[in-house]
Coordinates of C-alpha atoms in Angstrom, one line a residue:
Chain R
M375 CA 67.9 -49.5 -9.0
S376 CA 71.2 -49.6 -7.2
L377 CA 72.9 -46.5 -5.7
L378 CA 75.5 -46.8 -8.5
Q379 CA 72.8 -46.7 -11.2
L380 CA 71.2 -43.7 -9.4
L381 CA 74.5 -41.9 -9.3
G382 CA 75.1 -42.6 -13.0
S383 CA 71.6 -41.4 -13.8
V384 CA 72.1 -38.1 -12.0
I385 CA 75.4 -37.5 -13.8
A386 CA 73.7 -38.3 -17.1
V387 CA 70.9 -35.9 -16.3
F388 CA 73.3 -33.0 -15.8
I389 CA 75.3 -33.9 -19.0
V390 CA 72.1 -34.1 -21.1
A391 CA 70.8 -30.8 -19.7
A392 CA 74.2 -29.2 -20.4
I393 CA 74.0 -30.4 -24.0
A394 CA 70.5 -29.0 -24.3
R395 CA 71.7 -25.6 -23.0
W396 CA 74.6 -25.7 -25.5
L397 CA 72.5 -26.7 -28.5
F398 CA 69.6 -24.3 -27.7
P399 CA 71.1 -21.1 -26.2
V400 CA 68.4 -18.7 -24.8
R401 CA 68.4 -15.3 -26.6
F402 CA 65.1 -14.1 -25.4
R403 CA 64.2 -10.7 -24.0
L404 CA 60.7 -9.5 -23.1
E405 CA 59.5 -6.9 -25.7
D406 CA 56.3 -4.9 -26.2
A407 CA 54.9 -7.0 -29.0
H408 CA 55.5 -10.2 -27.2
L409 CA 53.9 -8.9 -24.0
H410 CA 50.7 -8.0 -25.9
R411 CA 50.6 -11.4 -27.4
E412 CA 51.1 -13.2 -24.1
L413 CA 48.5 -10.9 -22.4
E414 CA 45.9 -11.7 -25.1
R415 CA 46.6 -15.4 -24.7
V416 CA 46.5 -15.6 -20.9
Y417 CA 44.2 -12.8 -19.9
P418 CA 42.2 -11.8 -22.9
D419 CA 39.9 -9.5 -21.0
L420 CA 42.8 -7.2 -19.8
E421 CA 44.1 -4.1 -21.5
P422 CA 47.5 -2.6 -20.6
E423 CA 47.6 1.1 -20.1
E424 CA 51.3 1.4 -19.4
I425 CA 54.2 -1.1 -19.8
L426 CA 57.4 -1.1 -17.9
I427 CA 60.1 -3.6 -19.0
D428 CA 63.2 -3.9 -16.9
R429 CA 66.6 -3.1 -18.3
A430 CA 67.6 -6.8 -18.5
G431 CA 64.5 -7.8 -20.4
N432 CA 63.7 -10.4 -17.8
A433 CA 60.6 -9.0 -16.3
A434 CA 57.9 -6.5 -17.0
L435 CA 54.9 -4.9 -15.3
L436 CA 51.8 -4.0 -17.2
R437 CA 49.5 -1.5 -15.5
L438 CA 46.0 -2.3 -16.5
S439 CA 43.2 0.1 -17.6
G440 CA 40.1 0.4 -15.5
A441 CA 42.0 0.1 -12.2
R442 CA 42.2 -3.6 -12.7
G443 CA 45.6 -4.0 -11.1
I444 CA 48.9 -5.1 -12.6
V445 CA 50.1 -8.0 -14.7
V446 CA 53.6 -9.1 -14.0
V447 CA 55.5 -11.0 -16.7
R448 CA 58.7 -12.8 -15.9
R449 CA 61.0 -14.6 -18.4
L450 CA 61.5 -18.2 -17.5
G451 CA 64.1 -19.7 -19.8
D452 CA 62.8 -19.1 -23.3
K453 CA 59.2 -18.7 -22.2
A454 CA 57.2 -16.2 -20.2
V455 CA 55.1 -16.6 -17.1
L456 CA 52.3 -14.1 -16.3
R457 CA 50.5 -13.3 -13.0
H458 CA 47.6 -10.9 -12.5
W459 CA 47.8 -8.9 -9.3
M460 CA 44.4 -7.5 -8.6
P461 CA 43.8 -4.6 -6.3
G462 CA 44.2 -5.9 -2.8
T463 CA 47.1 -8.3 -3.7
K464 CA 49.8 -8.1 -1.0
V465 CA 53.1 -7.4 -2.7
T466 CA 56.3 -6.7 -0.7
A467 CA 58.7 -4.5 -2.6
T468 CA 62.3 -4.3 -1.5
R469 CA 64.8 -1.9 -3.0
T470 CA 68.0 -3.5 -4.2
P471 CA 71.2 -1.9 -5.6
T472 CA 69.9 -2.6 -9.1
G473 CA 66.2 -1.9 -8.7
L474 CA 63.5 -3.8 -6.9
M475 CA 62.6 -7.2 -5.7
L476 CA 58.9 -8.1 -5.5
D477 CA 57.5 -10.9 -3.4
T478 CA 54.0 -12.3 -2.9
D479 CA 52.7 -15.4 -1.2
D480 CA 52.5 -17.2 -4.6
F481 CA 54.3 -20.5 -4.0
T482 CA 54.7 -21.1 -7.8
E483 CA 56.2 -17.7 -8.5
P484 CA 59.3 -16.9 -6.5
K485 CA 60.7 -13.4 -5.9
I486 CA 60.7 -11.2 -9.0
V487 CA 63.9 -9.2 -9.5
L488 CA 63.5 -6.0 -11.6
D489 CA 66.6 -4.3 -13.0
L490 CA 65.4 -0.7 -12.9
D491 CA 66.8 2.9 -12.9
A492 CA 65.5 5.4 -10.2
E493 CA 62.6 6.5 -12.4
G494 CA 61.6 2.9 -13.0
V495 CA 61.7 2.2 -9.3
S496 CA 59.6 5.1 -8.5
R497 CA 57.0 4.2 -11.2
T498 CA 56.8 0.7 -10.0
E499 CA 56.3 1.8 -6.4
S500 CA 53.5 4.1 -7.4
W501 CA 51.8 1.3 -9.4
L502 CA 52.1 -1.0 -6.4
A503 CA 50.6 1.7 -4.2
L504 CA 47.5 1.4 -6.5
L505 CA 47.1 -2.2 -5.5
A506 CA 46.9 -1.2 -1.9
A507 CA 44.3 1.6 -2.6
P508 CA 40.8 0.3 -1.8
D509 CA 39.4 0.9 -5.3
G510 CA 42.6 0.5 -7.2
H511 CA 42.8 4.2 -8.1
A512 CA 45.4 6.8 -7.1
H513 CA 44.2 9.3 -4.6
A514 CA 45.5 12.8 -4.1
A515 CA 47.4 13.2 -0.9
Chain H
M899 CA 55.7 -66.6 -4.2
P900 CA 55.2 -63.4 -6.3
L901 CA 56.4 -63.6 -9.9
D902 CA 59.8 -62.0 -10.3
L903 CA 59.7 -59.6 -13.3
P904 CA 62.1 -56.8 -14.2
N905 CA 61.1 -53.2 -14.1
P906 CA 60.9 -52.4 -17.9
T907 CA 61.4 -48.6 -17.4
D908 CA 64.8 -49.1 -15.6
L909 CA 66.0 -51.1 -18.6
A910 CA 64.8 -48.5 -21.0
V911 CA 66.7 -45.6 -19.5
P912 CA 69.8 -45.8 -21.8
G913 CA 67.3 -45.8 -24.8
F914 CA 65.6 -42.7 -23.4
I915 CA 68.9 -40.8 -23.2
V916 CA 70.0 -41.8 -26.8
L917 CA 66.6 -40.8 -28.2
M918 CA 66.6 -37.4 -26.4
L919 CA 70.1 -36.7 -27.8
A920 CA 68.9 -37.7 -31.2
E921 CA 65.8 -35.4 -30.9
M922 CA 68.0 -32.5 -29.8
I923 CA 70.4 -32.8 -32.7
Y924 CA 67.5 -33.2 -35.1
G925 CA 65.7 -30.2 -33.5
R926 CA 68.8 -28.1 -33.7
M927 CA 69.2 -28.9 -37.5
S928 CA 65.5 -28.8 -38.5
G929 CA 63.9 -26.4 -35.9
R930 CA 61.2 -29.0 -35.3
A931 CA 62.1 -29.7 -31.7
V932 CA 63.1 -27.2 -29.1
Y933 CA 64.9 -27.7 -25.8
E934 CA 65.9 -25.3 -23.0
G935 CA 68.7 -26.2 -20.6
K936 CA 67.0 -25.5 -17.2
D937 CA 63.7 -26.9 -18.4
T938 CA 65.4 -30.1 -19.5
L939 CA 67.3 -30.3 -16.2
T940 CA 64.1 -29.9 -14.2
S941 CA 62.3 -32.5 -16.3
L942 CA 65.1 -35.0 -15.9
L943 CA 65.5 -34.4 -12.2
M944 CA 61.8 -35.0 -11.8
G945 CA 62.2 -38.2 -13.6
T946 CA 65.1 -39.3 -11.4
G947 CA 63.2 -38.3 -8.3
S948 CA 60.2 -40.3 -9.5
V949 CA 62.3 -43.4 -9.8
V950 CA 63.7 -42.8 -6.3
A951 CA 60.1 -42.3 -5.0
G952 CA 59.2 -45.6 -6.7
L953 CA 61.7 -47.4 -4.6
I954 CA 59.7 -46.6 -1.5
P955 CA 57.6 -49.8 -0.9
A956 CA 54.2 -49.3 -2.6
G957 CA 52.5 -50.3 0.6
L958 CA 48.8 -49.9 0.4
G959 CA 48.3 -50.1 -3.4
Y960 CA 50.5 -53.1 -4.1
G961 CA 49.5 -54.8 -0.8
A962 CA 45.8 -54.4 -1.6
A963 CA 46.3 -55.7 -5.1
Y964 CA 48.1 -58.8 -3.8
Y965 CA 45.5 -59.3 -1.1
I966 CA 42.6 -59.2 -3.6
W967 CA 44.5 -61.4 -6.1
S968 CA 45.4 -64.0 -3.5
E969 CA 42.1 -64.1 -1.6
W970 CA 39.3 -63.1 -4.0
R971 CA 40.4 -63.5 -7.6
L972 CA 37.7 -64.8 -10.0
F973 CA 40.0 -66.8 -12.3
D974 CA 43.4 -68.5 -12.1
L975 CA 44.9 -66.9 -15.2
G976 CA 48.5 -68.0 -14.6
H977 CA 51.5 -66.6 -16.5
A978 CA 50.9 -67.6 -20.1
W979 CA 51.9 -65.1 -22.9
W980 CA 48.3 -64.3 -23.7
V981 CA 47.7 -63.3 -20.1
F982 CA 50.4 -60.6 -20.5
V983 CA 48.7 -59.4 -23.8
V984 CA 45.3 -59.2 -22.2
A985 CA 46.7 -57.6 -19.1
F986 CA 48.4 -54.9 -21.3
V987 CA 45.1 -54.0 -23.0
L988 CA 43.1 -53.9 -19.8
D989 CA 45.8 -52.1 -17.9
D990 CA 45.7 -49.4 -20.7
L991 CA 41.9 -49.1 -20.2
A992 CA 42.6 -48.7 -16.4
Y993 CA 45.3 -46.1 -17.3
Y994 CA 42.7 -44.1 -19.4
W995 CA 40.5 -43.8 -16.3
V996 CA 43.3 -43.1 -13.8
H997 CA 44.6 -40.5 -16.2
R998 CA 41.1 -38.9 -16.7
F999 CA 40.6 -38.7 -12.9
G1000 CA 44.1 -37.3 -12.7
H1001 CA 42.8 -34.3 -14.6
R1002 CA 39.4 -34.1 -13.1
M1003 CA 40.0 -34.6 -9.4
R1004 CA 42.4 -32.1 -7.7
W1005 CA 43.7 -34.7 -5.3
M1006 CA 45.0 -36.8 -8.2
W1007 CA 45.9 -33.7 -10.3
A1008 CA 48.3 -32.6 -7.4
A1009 CA 50.5 -35.6 -8.4
H1010 CA 49.9 -35.5 -12.2
V1011 CA 50.2 -31.7 -12.7
I1012 CA 54.0 -32.2 -12.6
H1013 CA 54.0 -34.0 -15.9
H1014 CA 52.2 -31.0 -17.5
S1015 CA 54.2 -28.3 -15.9
S1016 CA 56.8 -27.7 -18.7
Q1017 CA 56.0 -25.1 -21.4
H1018 CA 58.1 -27.3 -23.7
Y1019 CA 57.0 -30.5 -25.4
N1020 CA 59.9 -32.8 -26.2
L1021 CA 61.1 -36.2 -25.1
S1022 CA 62.4 -34.8 -21.8
T1023 CA 58.8 -33.8 -20.9
A1024 CA 57.9 -37.5 -21.0
L1025 CA 60.3 -38.0 -18.1
R1026 CA 58.9 -35.1 -16.0
Q1027 CA 57.1 -37.5 -13.6
T1028 CA 55.5 -37.1 -10.2
W1029 CA 57.2 -37.9 -6.9
T1030 CA 53.9 -38.1 -5.1
G1031 CA 51.7 -40.6 -7.1
K1032 CA 51.5 -42.9 -4.1
L1033 CA 49.7 -40.3 -2.1
T1034 CA 46.7 -40.5 -4.4
P1035 CA 44.0 -43.1 -4.7
G1036 CA 45.1 -43.9 -8.2
F1037 CA 46.0 -47.5 -7.3
I1038 CA 42.2 -48.3 -6.9
F1039 CA 42.0 -48.4 -10.7
A1040 CA 44.3 -51.4 -10.9
L1041 CA 42.4 -53.5 -8.4
P1042 CA 39.8 -54.8 -10.8
L1043 CA 42.6 -56.5 -12.8
A1044 CA 43.8 -58.2 -9.7
F1045 CA 40.2 -59.2 -8.9
L1046 CA 39.9 -60.7 -12.4
G1047 CA 43.0 -62.9 -11.7
F1048 CA 46.0 -60.9 -13.1
E1049 CA 48.9 -61.3 -10.8
P1050 CA 50.0 -57.8 -9.5
A1051 CA 53.5 -58.4 -10.7
I1052 CA 52.2 -58.8 -14.2
I1053 CA 50.1 -55.6 -13.9
A1054 CA 53.2 -53.7 -12.7
F1055 CA 55.2 -55.2 -15.6
V1056 CA 52.7 -54.2 -18.3
S1057 CA 52.3 -50.8 -16.7
G1058 CA 56.0 -50.3 -17.2
I1059 CA 55.7 -51.3 -20.9
N1060 CA 52.8 -48.8 -21.2
L1061 CA 55.0 -46.0 -19.8
I1062 CA 57.8 -46.9 -22.2
Y1063 CA 55.4 -46.6 -25.1
Q1064 CA 54.3 -43.2 -24.0
F1065 CA 57.9 -41.9 -24.1
W1066 CA 58.2 -41.5 -27.9
I1067 CA 54.8 -39.7 -28.3
H1068 CA 56.2 -36.6 -26.4
T1069 CA 57.7 -35.0 -29.5
E1070 CA 57.0 -32.3 -32.0
A1071 CA 59.5 -33.8 -34.4
I1072 CA 57.0 -36.3 -35.7
D1073 CA 53.9 -34.8 -37.5
R1074 CA 51.5 -37.6 -38.2
M1075 CA 51.8 -41.4 -38.4
P1076 CA 50.1 -43.5 -41.1
R1077 CA 46.3 -43.2 -41.0
W1078 CA 45.6 -46.7 -39.7
F1079 CA 48.1 -46.1 -36.8
E1080 CA 46.6 -42.7 -35.9
A1081 CA 43.1 -44.4 -35.8
V1082 CA 44.0 -47.0 -33.2
M1083 CA 47.2 -45.9 -31.4
N1084 CA 48.1 -42.9 -29.3
T1085 CA 50.5 -40.8 -31.3
P1086 CA 52.6 -37.6 -31.0
S1087 CA 49.8 -35.7 -32.7
H1088 CA 47.1 -37.0 -30.3
H1089 CA 49.2 -36.5 -27.3
R1090 CA 50.2 -32.9 -28.2
V1091 CA 46.6 -32.1 -27.9
H1092 CA 46.5 -33.6 -24.5
H1093 CA 49.4 -31.4 -23.3
A1094 CA 48.0 -28.3 -24.9
T1095 CA 46.5 -25.4 -22.9
N1096 CA 44.5 -24.1 -25.8
P1097 CA 41.0 -23.9 -24.2
D1098 CA 39.3 -26.0 -26.9
Y1099 CA 42.0 -28.8 -26.4
L1100 CA 41.6 -29.1 -22.6
D1101 CA 40.6 -32.4 -21.0
A1102 CA 41.1 -34.5 -24.2
N1103 CA 43.1 -37.5 -25.3
Y1104 CA 43.7 -39.3 -22.0
A1105 CA 44.9 -42.5 -23.7
G1106 CA 48.1 -44.2 -22.8
V1107 CA 48.7 -46.6 -25.7
F1108 CA 45.3 -47.1 -27.5
I1109 CA 43.5 -43.9 -28.6
I1110 CA 40.3 -46.0 -29.0
W1111 CA 39.4 -45.4 -25.4
D1112 CA 39.1 -41.6 -26.0
K1113 CA 37.0 -42.4 -29.1
M1114 CA 34.8 -44.7 -27.1
F1115 CA 34.3 -42.4 -24.1
G1116 CA 33.9 -39.2 -26.0
T1117 CA 37.2 -37.4 -25.1
F1118 CA 39.0 -37.5 -28.4
I1119 CA 40.0 -34.3 -30.1
P1120 CA 42.1 -34.3 -33.2
E1121 CA 45.0 -31.9 -33.6
D1122 CA 44.4 -29.0 -36.0
K1123 CA 48.0 -27.9 -36.5
A1124 CA 47.3 -25.3 -39.2
N1125 CA 44.5 -23.4 -37.5
N1126 CA 45.1 -24.1 -33.8
P1127 CA 48.7 -25.0 -33.0
C1128 CA 49.3 -26.4 -29.5
R1129 CA 50.6 -24.2 -26.8
Y1130 CA 52.0 -26.3 -23.9
G1131 CA 52.2 -26.0 -20.1
L1132 CA 49.6 -25.2 -17.5
V1133 CA 46.7 -22.7 -17.6
H1134 CA 48.6 -20.9 -14.9
D1135 CA 52.2 -21.7 -15.7
L1136 CA 54.8 -22.3 -12.9
G1137 CA 57.3 -19.4 -12.4
T1138 CA 60.0 -21.7 -11.2
F1139 CA 62.4 -24.5 -12.3
N1140 CA 63.0 -25.6 -8.7
P1141 CA 62.2 -29.3 -8.6
L1142 CA 61.0 -29.2 -5.0
R1143 CA 58.5 -26.5 -5.7
V1144 CA 57.4 -28.2 -9.0
A1145 CA 56.9 -31.5 -7.0
V1146 CA 54.7 -30.1 -4.2
H1147 CA 53.1 -26.9 -5.5
E1148 CA 49.6 -28.2 -6.0
W1149 CA 49.7 -30.0 -2.6
V1150 CA 50.7 -26.7 -1.0
G1151 CA 47.7 -25.1 -2.8
I1152 CA 45.3 -27.8 -1.6
V1153 CA 46.4 -27.5 2.0
R1154 CA 46.2 -23.7 1.9
D1155 CA 42.7 -23.9 0.4
M1156 CA 41.4 -26.5 2.7
W1157 CA 42.8 -24.6 5.7
H1158 CA 41.0 -21.4 4.8
A1159 CA 37.8 -23.1 3.5
K1160 CA 34.6 -22.7 5.6
G1161 CA 32.7 -25.9 6.3
L1162 CA 33.5 -29.5 5.7
K1163 CA 31.9 -29.7 2.3
N1164 CA 34.0 -26.9 0.9
K1165 CA 37.2 -28.4 2.4
L1166 CA 36.4 -31.7 0.8
M1167 CA 35.6 -30.2 -2.5
F1168 CA 39.0 -28.5 -2.6
L1169 CA 40.4 -32.1 -2.5
I1170 CA 38.0 -34.1 -4.7
G1171 CA 36.5 -31.4 -6.8
P1172 CA 38.0 -30.5 -10.2
P1173 CA 41.2 -28.3 -10.3
G1174 CA 40.2 -24.6 -10.2
W1175 CA 37.0 -25.3 -8.2
T1176 CA 36.2 -22.6 -5.6
P1177 CA 33.0 -22.1 -3.6
D1178 CA 32.5 -18.6 -5.1
G1179 CA 33.7 -19.4 -8.6
S1180 CA 36.5 -16.9 -8.3
R1181 CA 38.9 -19.3 -10.1
M1182 CA 38.1 -21.3 -13.3
T1183 CA 37.8 -25.0 -13.8
S1184 CA 38.6 -26.4 -17.2
D1185 CA 34.9 -26.6 -18.0
M1186 CA 34.5 -22.9 -17.2
I1187 CA 37.5 -22.0 -19.3
K1188 CA 36.0 -23.9 -22.2
E1189 CA 32.6 -22.3 -21.8
D1190 CA 34.3 -18.9 -21.6
W1191 CA 36.2 -19.6 -24.8
K1192 CA 33.1 -20.7 -26.6
R1193 CA 31.3 -17.5 -25.6
R1194 CA 34.3 -15.4 -26.9
Q1195 CA 34.3 -17.4 -30.2
A1196 CA 30.5 -16.8 -30.6
V1197 CA 31.0 -13.0 -30.0
K1198 CA 34.0 -13.0 -32.5
E1199 CA 32.0 -14.8 -35.1
A1200 CA 28.9 -12.6 -34.6
A1201 CA 31.0 -9.4 -34.8
P1202 CA 31.5 -9.2 -38.6
A1203 CA 27.8 -10.0 -39.2
N1204 CA 26.7 -7.2 -36.8
I1205 CA 29.0 -4.7 -38.5
A1206 CA 27.7 -5.8 -41.9
A1207 CA 24.1 -5.4 -40.7
E1208 CA 24.8 -1.9 -39.6

């Protein structure tokens, strides 16, 4: 393959992807019913106790019953990706002007940006604090 | 002087593009094929990167094949047309095994996982190819053909034809082919099962061109579209479209695991053991996932009977 062929291929790649984007626009937001279905499929043993979906519908946190941690769901194109953060998982939360940015050392899951109001931020932070608690339960101060 | 044959996949690229566009338009009109812009971009960039990686001299693999062919070959098979036909069939048998090991050994899975990393199943998925195949021992599976007397250039040529065949089976737009064809050849239906993450479909249908290898070696599972539609991707899907992360994520995982593993045996098992293997069983291999799924099914099936008995 010559350099010219390679250049032509790269241009063709971007054109084909642009056509795909045009023909199949993504109109997908995370919603409760969808989150339950995905959880049942990926982590059938886990039960959500509380669900928090961010304002953009791009990400959601599911606090699990039985102090089993959090499932984080992120929209990836027209699909969803789930991760189970068990108690003990190290999560770095950084406040942003529109909510929170969460980061772990998971190479396959880059930073998760949550569009949240002040109440959502504080709920998320309290859930994340549970991950750091030795038994995954909240303790009175 | 090695035989000078073209690379069939390079010649097929315009055809790939036309067929992808046709599938998109058909999918848009019928709903039987779905694309997503970023997913398509990642798949096609992986394909382009794979071609670039292929330009790097094959080194060990190709060199070893030529050495074995020139020094130790059993027969002088030459370049007759029937040699190409026999090479095509035997190369497909070798492909079955290299593919099976590609799913069962983490070292080889690190390269092959890329092809399975899309949650979509369309013709662009066929082009989502590895950049790191040459870092695996996959070339070993082609050496017996060189030993038999097939010139490595012929093996490379028929491998290219094999890859071209596999392009069209990456589609949901085709339901079933005629019964005789489904019995002998790999088809979209058979290959959908191979790409599915449904627990009962895992580790099945490794064939490239001829599905008979799966039937011979006990890995064939037919698609049950009505009761068990395929769900595509990885058991733990990637949370990124970044081609660099897609290309190296499993290698990063192997290095991290080997680094933290205690003892040489554990370090080695993270490389040559099945994907998901851990010393303490804290992650799940495909065998464990299947066992777990069977256990759940048994509980589900027993539940109504128990209720009735009460």
